[in-house]
PDB file of C-alpha atoms and ligand atoms in Angstrom:
ATOM      1  CA  MET A  30       0.000   0.000   0.000  1.00 97.00           C
ATOM      2  CA  ILE A  31       1.136   3.527  -0.761  1.00 98.00           C
ATOM      3  CA  ASP A  32      -0.159   6.434   1.286  1.00 98.00           C
ATOM      4  CA  ILE A  33       0.330   9.946  -0.118  1.00 98.00           C
ATOM      5  CA  LYS A  34      -0.455  12.491   2.581  1.00 98.00           C
ATOM      6  CA  ASN A  35      -0.859  16.144   1.598  1.00 98.00           C
ATOM      7  CA  VAL A  36       2.250  16.193  -0.576  1.00 98.00           C
ATOM      8  CA  SER A  37       3.525  19.307  -2.375  1.00 98.00           C
ATOM      9  CA  LYS A  38       6.554  20.018  -4.557  1.00 98.00           C
ATOM     10  CA  SER A  39       7.687  23.236  -6.224  1.00 98.00           C
ATOM     11  CA  PHE A  40      10.443  23.970  -8.724  1.00 97.00           C
ATOM     12  CA  GLY A  41      11.237  27.627  -8.078  1.00 96.00           C
ATOM     13  CA  THR A  42       7.927  29.422  -8.310  1.00 95.00           C
ATOM     14  CA  LYS A  43       6.285  26.535 -10.230  1.00 95.00           C
ATOM     15  CA  LYS A  44       4.092  24.325  -8.002  1.00 96.00           C
ATOM     16  CA  ALA A  45       4.389  20.965  -9.777  1.00 98.00           C
ATOM     17  CA  VAL A  46       2.451  19.002  -7.137  1.00 98.00           C
ATOM     18  CA  ASP A  47      -0.043  20.836  -4.951  1.00 97.00           C
ATOM     19  CA  ASP A  48      -1.219  19.251  -1.704  1.00 98.00           C
ATOM     20  CA  ILE A  49      -2.135  15.857  -3.169  1.00 98.00           C
ATOM     21  CA  ARG A  50      -3.625  13.088  -1.052  1.00 98.00           C
ATOM     22  CA  PHE A  51      -4.562   9.553  -2.117  1.00 97.00           C
ATOM     23  CA  GLN A  52      -3.981   5.916  -1.244  1.00 97.00           C
ATOM     24  CA  VAL A  53      -2.868   3.099  -3.528  1.00 97.00           C
ATOM     25  CA  PRO A  54      -4.366  -0.042  -1.980  1.00 97.00           C
ATOM     26  CA  SER A  55      -2.786  -3.500  -1.909  1.00 97.00           C
ATOM     27  CA  GLY A  56      -4.328  -6.231  -4.025  1.00 97.00           C
ATOM     28  CA  SER A  57      -5.253  -3.936  -6.885  1.00 95.00           C
ATOM     29  CA  ILE A  58      -3.904  -2.067  -9.893  1.00 98.00           C
ATOM     30  CA  THR A  59      -4.031   1.722  -9.734  1.00 98.00           C
ATOM     31  CA  GLY A  60      -3.611   3.842 -12.860  1.00 97.00           C
ATOM     32  CA  PHE A  61      -2.210   7.365 -12.588  1.00 98.00           C
ATOM     33  CA  ILE A  62      -3.368   9.518 -15.485  1.00 96.00           C
ATOM     34  CA  GLY A  63      -3.082  13.182 -16.384  1.00 96.00           C
ATOM     35  CA  PRO A  64      -2.024  15.448 -19.250  1.00 96.00           C
ATOM     36  CA  ASN A  65       1.602  16.339 -20.044  1.00 95.00           C
ATOM     37  CA  GLY A  66       3.148  18.319 -17.213  1.00 96.00           C
ATOM     38  CA  ALA A  67       0.368  17.355 -14.759  1.00 97.00           C
ATOM     39  CA  GLY A  68       2.802  16.170 -12.065  1.00 97.00           C
ATOM     40  CA  LYS A  69       2.834  12.366 -12.528  1.00 96.00           C
ATOM     41  CA  THR A  70       6.591  11.859 -12.795  1.00 95.00           C
ATOM     42  CA  THR A  71       7.261  14.405 -10.045  1.00 97.00           C
ATOM     43  CA  THR A  72       4.912  12.428  -7.779  1.00 98.00           C
ATOM     44  CA  ILE A  73       6.600   9.132  -8.717  1.00 97.00           C
ATOM     45  CA  HIS A  74      10.052  10.648  -8.108  1.00 97.00           C
ATOM     46  CA  MET A  75       8.926  11.709  -4.621  1.00 98.00           C
ATOM     47  CA  MET A  76       7.382   8.269  -3.933  1.00 97.00           C
ATOM     48  CA  THR A  77      10.663   6.580  -4.788  1.00 96.00           C
ATOM     49  CA  GLY A  78      12.913   8.997  -2.909  1.00 96.00           C
ATOM     50  CA  ALA A  79      14.552  10.364  -6.082  1.00 95.00           C
ATOM     51  CA  LEU A  80      13.175  13.809  -5.268  1.00 97.00           C
ATOM     52  CA  GLY A  81      12.737  15.492  -1.887  1.00 97.00           C
ATOM     53  CA  ILE A  82       9.235  16.302  -0.634  1.00 98.00           C
ATOM     54  CA  ASP A  83       8.553  19.968   0.214  1.00 98.00           C
ATOM     55  CA  GLN A  84       5.487  19.248   2.355  1.00 98.00           C
ATOM     56  CA  GLY A  85       3.567  16.169   3.463  1.00 98.00           C
ATOM     57  CA  GLU A  86       4.677  12.546   3.665  1.00 98.00           C
ATOM     58  CA  ILE A  87       4.667   9.354   1.623  1.00 98.00           C
ATOM     59  CA  LEU A  88       4.431   5.933   3.264  1.00 98.00           C
ATOM     60  CA  LEU A  89       5.268   2.690   1.428  1.00 98.00           C
ATOM     61  CA  ASN A  90       3.748  -0.210   3.343  1.00 98.00           C
ATOM     62  CA  GLY A  91       3.767   2.126   6.331  1.00 98.00           C
ATOM     63  CA  ILE A  92       7.431   3.155   5.938  1.00 98.00           C
ATOM     64  CA  ASP A  93       8.183   6.859   5.429  1.00 98.00           C
ATOM     65  CA  ILE A  94      10.307   7.327   2.274  1.00 98.00           C
ATOM     66  CA  ALA A  95      11.847  10.556   3.623  1.00 97.00           C
ATOM     67  CA  LYS A  96      12.585   9.306   7.159  1.00 97.00           C
ATOM     68  CA  ASN A  97      13.593   5.689   6.391  1.00 97.00           C
ATOM     69  CA  PRO A  98      14.662   5.739   2.725  1.00 96.00           C
ATOM     70  CA  ILE A  99      16.712   2.507   2.717  1.00 93.00           C
ATOM     71  CA  GLN A 100      13.991   0.485   4.438  1.00 95.00           C
ATOM     72  CA  ALA A 101      11.254   2.038   2.272  1.00 96.00           C
ATOM     73  CA  LYS A 102      13.202   1.340  -0.943  1.00 94.00           C
ATOM     74  CA  ARG A 103      13.218  -2.407  -0.142  1.00 93.00           C
ATOM     75  CA  GLU A 104       9.422  -2.352  -0.470  1.00 96.00           C
ATOM     76  CA  PHE A 105       9.213  -1.353  -4.149  1.00 96.00           C
ATOM     77  CA  GLY A 106      10.580  -1.972  -7.603  1.00 95.00           C
ATOM     78  CA  LEU A 107      10.639   0.903 -10.088  1.00 95.00           C
ATOM     79  CA  VAL A 108      10.390   1.134 -13.844  1.00 95.00           C
ATOM     80  CA  PRO A 109      11.423   4.758 -14.464  1.00 92.00           C
ATOM     81  CA  ASP A 110      10.136   7.007 -17.260  1.00 88.00           C
ATOM     82  CA  SER A 111      13.321   6.572 -19.303  1.00 87.00           C
ATOM     83  CA  PRO A 112      15.150   3.239 -19.868  1.00 88.00           C
ATOM     84  CA  ASP A 113      18.371   4.999 -20.908  1.00 89.00           C
ATOM     85  CA  LEU A 114      20.293   3.999 -17.793  1.00 85.00           C
ATOM     86  CA  PHE A 115      23.615   2.226 -17.144  1.00 91.00           C
ATOM     87  CA  LEU A 116      24.199   1.945 -20.875  1.00 93.00           C
ATOM     88  CA  ARG A 117      27.744   0.579 -20.522  1.00 93.00           C
ATOM     89  CA  LEU A 118      26.480  -2.478 -18.651  1.00 96.00           C
ATOM     90  CA  SER A 119      25.170  -5.560 -20.389  1.00 97.00           C
ATOM     91  CA  ALA A 120      21.536  -6.414 -19.661  1.00 97.00           C
ATOM     92  CA  ARG A 121      22.673  -9.297 -17.449  1.00 97.00           C
ATOM     93  CA  GLU A 122      25.080  -7.050 -15.514  1.00 97.00           C
ATOM     94  CA  TYR A 123      22.335  -4.469 -14.988  1.00 96.00           C
ATOM     95  CA  ILE A 124      19.793  -7.068 -13.817  1.00 97.00           C
ATOM     96  CA  ASN A 125      22.379  -8.644 -11.480  1.00 96.00           C
ATOM     97  CA  PHE A 126      23.225  -5.178 -10.145  1.00 95.00           C
ATOM     98  CA  MET A 127      19.545  -4.719  -9.229  1.00 95.00           C
ATOM     99  CA  ALA A 128      19.417  -8.205  -7.679  1.00 96.00           C
ATOM    100  CA  ASP A 129      22.596  -7.383  -5.653  1.00 95.00           C
ATOM    101  CA  ILE A 130      20.953  -4.261  -4.230  1.00 92.00           C
ATOM    102  CA  TYR A 131      17.966  -6.324  -3.099  1.00 92.00           C
ATOM    103  CA  GLN A 132      20.277  -9.162  -1.916  1.00 93.00           C
ATOM    104  CA  ILE A 133      18.555 -11.822  -4.009  1.00 95.00           C
ATOM    105  CA  ASP A 134      20.126 -15.260  -3.632  1.00 95.00           C
ATOM    106  CA  GLN A 135      22.252 -16.297  -6.651  1.00 95.00           C
ATOM    107  CA  SER A 136      20.398 -19.446  -7.652  1.00 96.00           C
ATOM    108  CA  LEU A 137      16.971 -17.806  -7.220  1.00 96.00           C
ATOM    109  CA  ARG A 138      18.025 -14.792  -9.317  1.00 95.00           C
ATOM    110  CA  ASN A 139      19.482 -17.011 -12.055  1.00 96.00           C
ATOM    111  CA  GLN A 140      16.211 -18.908 -12.199  1.00 97.00           C
ATOM    112  CA  ARG A 141      14.192 -15.648 -12.361  1.00 97.00           C
ATOM    113  CA  ILE A 142      16.507 -14.004 -14.929  1.00 97.00           C
ATOM    114  CA  GLY A 143      16.290 -17.095 -17.147  1.00 96.00           C
ATOM    115  CA  GLN A 144      12.498 -17.183 -16.986  1.00 97.00           C
ATOM    116  CA  LEU A 145      11.938 -13.412 -17.394  1.00 97.00           C
ATOM    117  CA  ALA A 146      14.450 -13.140 -20.261  1.00 97.00           C
ATOM    118  CA  LYS A 147      12.670 -16.039 -21.977  1.00 97.00           C
ATOM    119  CA  ASP A 148       9.229 -14.480 -21.322  1.00 96.00           C
ATOM    120  CA  PHE A 149      10.314 -11.086 -22.699  1.00 96.00           C
ATOM    121  CA  GLN A 150      12.325 -12.703 -25.502  1.00 96.00           C
ATOM    122  CA  ILE A 151      15.701 -11.120 -24.809  1.00 96.00           C
ATOM    123  CA  GLU A 152      17.522 -14.333 -23.792  1.00 96.00           C
ATOM    124  CA  SER A 153      19.995 -14.182 -26.672  1.00 97.00           C
ATOM    125  CA  ASP A 154      20.778 -10.488 -26.013  1.00 97.00           C
ATOM    126  CA  LEU A 155      21.406 -10.665 -22.257  1.00 97.00           C
ATOM    127  CA  ASP A 156      25.181 -10.300 -22.608  1.00 97.00           C
ATOM    128  CA  GLN A 157      25.081  -7.387 -25.054  1.00 97.00           C
ATOM    129  CA  PRO A 158      25.622  -3.821 -23.756  1.00 97.00           C
ATOM    130  CA  LEU A 159      22.437  -1.832 -23.105  1.00 97.00           C
ATOM    131  CA  SER A 160      23.902   0.882 -25.380  1.00 96.00           C
ATOM    132  CA  SER A 161      23.399  -1.488 -28.331  1.00 97.00           C
ATOM    133  CA  PHE A 162      19.743  -2.171 -27.406  1.00 97.00           C
ATOM    134  CA  SER A 163      16.716  -0.615 -29.081  1.00 95.00           C
ATOM    135  CA  HIS A 164      14.415   1.511 -26.878  1.00 93.00           C
ATOM    136  CA  GLY A 165      11.980  -1.386 -26.423  1.00 95.00           C
ATOM    137  CA  MET A 166      14.770  -3.851 -25.571  1.00 96.00           C
ATOM    138  CA  ARG A 167      16.137  -1.415 -22.948  1.00 95.00           C
ATOM    139  CA  GLN A 168      12.626  -1.113 -21.535  1.00 95.00           C
ATOM    140  CA  LYS A 169      12.434  -4.909 -21.252  1.00 96.00           C
ATOM    141  CA  ALA A 170      15.808  -5.044 -19.438  1.00 96.00           C
ATOM    142  CA  ILE A 171      14.683  -2.331 -16.992  1.00 95.00           C
ATOM    143  CA  ILE A 172      11.400  -4.189 -16.366  1.00 96.00           C
ATOM    144  CA  ILE A 173      13.273  -7.450 -15.725  1.00 97.00           C
ATOM    145  CA  GLY A 174      15.620  -5.556 -13.361  1.00 96.00           C
ATOM    146  CA  ALA A 175      12.581  -4.495 -11.315  1.00 95.00           C
ATOM    147  CA  LEU A 176      10.726  -7.828 -11.432  1.00 95.00           C
ATOM    148  CA  VAL A 177      13.755 -10.001 -10.641  1.00 95.00           C
ATOM    149  CA  CYS A 178      13.739  -8.601  -7.098  1.00 93.00           C
ATOM    150  CA  ASP A 179      10.045  -9.533  -6.630  1.00 93.00           C
ATOM    151  CA  PRO A 180       9.194  -6.448  -4.566  1.00 95.00           C
ATOM    152  CA  ASN A 181       5.762  -6.098  -2.978  1.00 97.00           C
ATOM    153  CA  ILE A 182       5.046  -2.706  -4.572  1.00 98.00           C
ATOM    154  CA  TRP A 183       5.508  -2.074  -8.290  1.00 98.00           C
ATOM    155  CA  ILE A 184       5.837   1.576  -9.354  1.00 98.00           C
ATOM    156  CA  LEU A 185       5.848   1.830 -13.136  1.00 97.00           C
ATOM    157  CA  ASP A 186       6.190   5.144 -14.996  1.00 95.00           C
ATOM    158  CA  GLU A 187       4.656   4.616 -18.460  1.00 94.00           C
ATOM    159  CA  PRO A 188       5.887   1.001 -18.530  1.00 95.00           C
ATOM    160  CA  MET A 189       4.324  -0.011 -21.859  1.00 94.00           C
ATOM    161  CA  THR A 190       6.180   2.690 -23.850  1.00 91.00           C
ATOM    162  CA  GLY A 191       8.246   1.084 -26.596  1.00 90.00           C
ATOM    163  CA  LEU A 192       7.166  -2.483 -25.853  1.00 94.00           C
ATOM    164  CA  ASP A 193       5.968  -4.664 -28.727  1.00 94.00           C
ATOM    165  CA  PRO A 194       2.360  -5.925 -28.423  1.00 95.00           C
ATOM    166  CA  GLU A 195       3.405  -9.364 -27.144  1.00 95.00           C
ATOM    167  CA  SER A 196       5.580  -7.920 -24.364  1.00 95.00           C
ATOM    168  CA  ALA A 197       2.979  -5.273 -23.456  1.00 96.00           C
ATOM    169  CA  PHE A 198       0.409  -8.081 -23.118  1.00 96.00           C
ATOM    170  CA  LEU A 199       2.827 -10.120 -20.992  1.00 96.00           C
ATOM    171  CA  LEU A 200       3.555  -7.171 -18.698  1.00 97.00           C
ATOM    172  CA  LYS A 201      -0.170  -6.501 -18.234  1.00 97.00           C
ATOM    173  CA  GLU A 202      -0.697 -10.166 -17.326  1.00 97.00           C
ATOM    174  CA  LYS A 203       2.164  -9.970 -14.822  1.00 96.00           C
ATOM    175  CA  MET A 204       0.675  -6.800 -13.309  1.00 97.00           C
ATOM    176  CA  LYS A 205      -2.680  -8.587 -12.863  1.00 97.00           C
ATOM    177  CA  GLU A 206      -1.039 -11.668 -11.299  1.00 97.00           C
ATOM    178  CA  HIS A 207       1.011  -9.490  -8.933  1.00 97.00           C
ATOM    179  CA  ALA A 208      -2.076  -7.586  -7.750  1.00 97.00           C
ATOM    180  CA  GLN A 209      -4.123 -10.792  -7.423  1.00 97.00           C
ATOM    181  CA  LYS A 210      -1.487 -12.096  -4.989  1.00 97.00           C
ATOM    182  CA  GLY A 211      -2.295  -9.136  -2.712  1.00 97.00           C
ATOM    183  CA  ASN A 212       0.550  -6.857  -3.863  1.00 98.00           C
ATOM    184  CA  THR A 213       0.410  -3.221  -4.930  1.00 98.00           C
ATOM    185  CA  VAL A 214       0.696  -2.088  -8.558  1.00 98.00           C
ATOM    186  CA  PHE A 215       0.820   1.637  -9.396  1.00 98.00           C
ATOM    187  CA  PHE A 216       1.501   2.824 -12.923  1.00 97.00           C
ATOM    188  CA  SER A 217       1.238   6.007 -14.961  1.00 97.00           C
ATOM    189  CA  THR A 218      -0.012   5.943 -18.523  1.00 95.00           C
ATOM    190  CA  HIS A 219      -1.299   8.109 -21.335  1.00 92.00           C
ATOM    191  CA  VAL A 220      -2.989   5.100 -22.937  1.00 92.00           C
ATOM    192  CA  LEU A 221      -6.499   5.338 -21.542  1.00 92.00           C
ATOM    193  CA  GLU A 222      -7.653   2.087 -23.174  1.00 91.00           C
ATOM    194  CA  VAL A 223      -4.963   0.282 -21.148  1.00 92.00           C
ATOM    195  CA  ALA A 224      -6.013   2.047 -17.938  1.00 93.00           C
ATOM    196  CA  GLU A 225      -9.663   1.242 -18.607  1.00 92.00           C
ATOM    197  CA  LYS A 226      -8.998  -2.468 -19.177  1.00 92.00           C
ATOM    198  CA  LEU A 227      -6.397  -2.977 -16.459  1.00 95.00           C
ATOM    199  CA  CYS A 228      -7.152  -0.758 -13.476  1.00 96.00           C
ATOM    200  CA  ASP A 229      -9.269  -1.258 -10.390  1.00 95.00           C
ATOM    201  CA  GLN A 230      -8.462   2.250  -9.151  1.00 96.00           C
ATOM    202  CA  ILE A 231      -7.881   5.477 -11.056  1.00 96.00           C
ATOM    203  CA  VAL A 232      -6.140   8.639  -9.887  1.00 97.00           C
ATOM    204  CA  ILE A 233      -6.454  11.662 -12.212  1.00 96.00           C
ATOM    205  CA  ILE A 234      -4.036  14.550 -11.747  1.00 97.00           C
ATOM    206  CA  ASN A 235      -4.105  17.905 -13.532  1.00 96.00           C
ATOM    207  CA  LYS A 236      -1.970  20.995 -12.917  1.00 96.00           C
ATOM    208  CA  GLY A 237      -0.533  19.345  -9.795  1.00 97.00           C
ATOM    209  CA  LYS A 238      -3.924  18.671  -8.172  1.00 97.00           C
ATOM    210  CA  ILE A 239      -5.927  15.454  -7.862  1.00 97.00           C
ATOM    211  CA  CYS A 240      -9.193  15.697  -9.820  1.00 94.00           C
ATOM    212  CA  PHE A 241     -10.420  12.164  -9.126  1.00 93.00           C
ATOM    213  CA  ASP A 242      -9.342   9.286  -6.905  1.00 94.00           C
ATOM    214  CA  GLY A 243     -11.419   6.119  -6.597  1.00 93.00           C
ATOM    215  CA  THR A 244     -12.459   2.889  -8.240  1.00 93.00           C
ATOM    216  CA  LEU A 245     -12.975   2.712 -11.973  1.00 91.00           C
ATOM    217  CA  ASP A 246     -16.507   1.492 -11.214  1.00 91.00           C
ATOM    218  CA  SER A 247     -17.298   4.576  -9.106  1.00 93.00           C
ATOM    219  CA  LEU A 248     -15.901   6.834 -11.858  1.00 91.00           C
ATOM    220  CA  LYS A 249     -18.127   5.095 -14.425  1.00 90.00           C
ATOM    221  CA  GLU A 250     -21.148   5.408 -12.121  1.00 92.00           C
ATOM    222  CA  LYS A 251     -20.501   9.139 -11.887  1.00 90.00           C
ATOM    223  CA  PHE A 252     -20.216   9.429 -15.681  1.00 90.00           C
ATOM    224  CA  PRO A 253     -22.533   6.710 -17.053  1.00 91.00           C
ATOM    225  CA  ASN A 254     -22.220   5.431 -20.638  1.00 89.00           C
ATOM    226  CA  GLN A 255     -18.928   7.239 -21.257  1.00 91.00           C
ATOM    227  CA  SER A 256     -15.535   5.798 -22.097  1.00 91.00           C
ATOM    228  CA  LEU A 257     -12.601   6.585 -19.823  1.00 91.00           C
ATOM    229  CA  GLU A 258     -11.277   8.841 -22.597  1.00 92.00           C
ATOM    230  CA  GLU A 259     -14.492  10.915 -22.604  1.00 92.00           C
ATOM    231  CA  ILE A 260     -14.588  11.035 -18.795  1.00 92.00           C
ATOM    232  CA  PHE A 261     -10.914  12.032 -18.658  1.00 93.00           C
ATOM    233  CA  LEU A 262     -11.405  14.896 -21.124  1.00 93.00           C
ATOM    234  CA  GLU A 263     -14.455  16.123 -19.187  1.00 91.00           C
ATOM    235  CA  VAL A 264     -12.739  15.931 -15.777  1.00 89.00           C
ATOM    236  CA  ILE A 265      -9.634  17.696 -17.078  1.00 90.00           C
ATOM    237  CA  SER A 266     -11.596  20.471 -18.798  1.00 87.00           C
ATOM    238  CA  ASN A 267     -13.553  21.179 -15.600  1.00 79.00           C
ATOM    239  CA  ALA A 268     -10.459  21.233 -13.379  1.00 72.00           C
TER     240      ALA A 268
HETATM  241  N1  ATP B 459      13.470  19.498 -12.567  1.00 94.71           N
HETATM  242  C1  ATP B 459      12.484  20.352 -12.866  1.00 94.71           C
HETATM  243  N2  ATP B 459      12.707  21.680 -12.876  1.00 94.71           N
HETATM  244  C2  ATP B 459      11.722  22.558 -13.147  1.00 94.71           C
HETATM  245  N3  ATP B 459      10.452  22.198 -13.423  1.00 94.71           N
HETATM  246  C3  ATP B 459      10.175  20.893 -13.432  1.00 94.71           C
HETATM  247  C4  ATP B 459      11.161  19.902 -13.154  1.00 94.71           C
HETATM  248  N4  ATP B 459      10.572  18.675 -13.225  1.00 94.71           N
HETATM  249  C5  ATP B 459       9.288  18.900 -13.541  1.00 94.71           C
HETATM  250  N5  ATP B 459       9.051  20.212 -13.660  1.00 94.71           N
HETATM  251  C6  ATP B 459       7.756  20.842 -13.973  1.00 94.71           C
HETATM  252  O1  ATP B 459       6.786  20.269 -13.113  1.00 94.71           O
HETATM  253  C7  ATP B 459       5.573  20.057 -13.819  1.00 94.71           C
HETATM  254  C8  ATP B 459       5.190  18.581 -13.704  1.00 94.71           C
HETATM  255  O2  ATP B 459       6.106  17.807 -14.460  1.00 94.71           O
HETATM  256  P1  ATP B 459       6.049  16.207 -14.500  1.00 94.71           P
HETATM  257  O3  ATP B 459       7.276  15.742 -15.208  1.00 94.71           O
HETATM  258  O4  ATP B 459       5.804  15.705 -13.148  1.00 94.71           O
HETATM  259  O5  ATP B 459       4.750  15.968 -15.405  1.00 94.71           O
HETATM  260  P2  ATP B 459       4.139  14.631 -15.991  1.00 94.71           P
HETATM  261  O6  ATP B 459       2.711  14.582 -15.557  1.00 94.71           O
HETATM  262  O7  ATP B 459       4.992  13.468 -15.655  1.00 94.71           O
HETATM  263  O8  ATP B 459       4.180  14.935 -17.554  1.00 94.71           O
HETATM  264  P3  ATP B 459       4.386  13.980 -18.842  1.00 94.71           P
HETATM  265  O9  ATP B 459       3.079  13.265 -19.027  1.00 94.71           O
HETATM  266  O10 ATP B 459       4.629  14.976 -19.928  1.00 94.71           O
HETATM  267  O11 ATP B 459       5.539  13.075 -18.601  1.00 94.71           O
HETATM  268  C9  ATP B 459       5.800  20.535 -15.249  1.00 94.71           C
HETATM  269  O12 ATP B 459       5.308  21.858 -15.358  1.00 94.71           O
HETATM  270  C10 ATP B 459       7.305  20.521 -15.384  1.00 94.71           C
HETATM  271  O13 ATP B 459       7.737  21.515 -16.296  1.00 94.71           O
END
């Protein structure tokens, strides 16, 4: 579970995130949607401790990311907004680096790396440098780096970007399985069809403020006979 309590963040005079408050429950998939510049990545950076919080607090399974960052970071795996990281490492070196941080036993990690690389069809490329990978292949390596550690909370910033349809389908299935086991899945997306099909909960952010936070069913009850795209456009235009 992720608990965002009255969180704000400014860059100079620009208030990127303005007193937001919502919970991401365990056992479900929560989609985080909003237009460009709405504050999604800033919120995710604060959740994961990459960015300091000006006001408020964020708890990951009850652990405060600002007060106990090391302990809190053990609770989640992150797929960041850009996969262009550690480009001099091979995919295997990168994934092992992630597994080292989370202290995953060698035989268990080898088993997971083998299975995930097979699932995402990058087995034959594991020992090539990430710099030689296409965008989608880098995205797959970053996803495997997060999943190999089997964290309770998944935080995914536009995770489907660049993935081929087969891998996007596989990731969505893995997100569902992870949530069904009682874990927490939080992801941002601009693809509203994906959010509509996948999410139990929806959080809509615009201009740094939360416009809606609740179940997809309750959102659809409020706006009957409308697609998520139509609802989104209406909510955003009224914000
Ligand atoms: N390091 C920074 N310095 C100054 N302003 C920033 C910085 N990071 C973000 N911002 C501003 O904060 C606001 C929110 O940006 P953020 O990246 O969180 O949006 P987003 O919802 O993730 O957008 P997108 O969908 O385009 O990725 C924007 O106005 C952006 O210009």
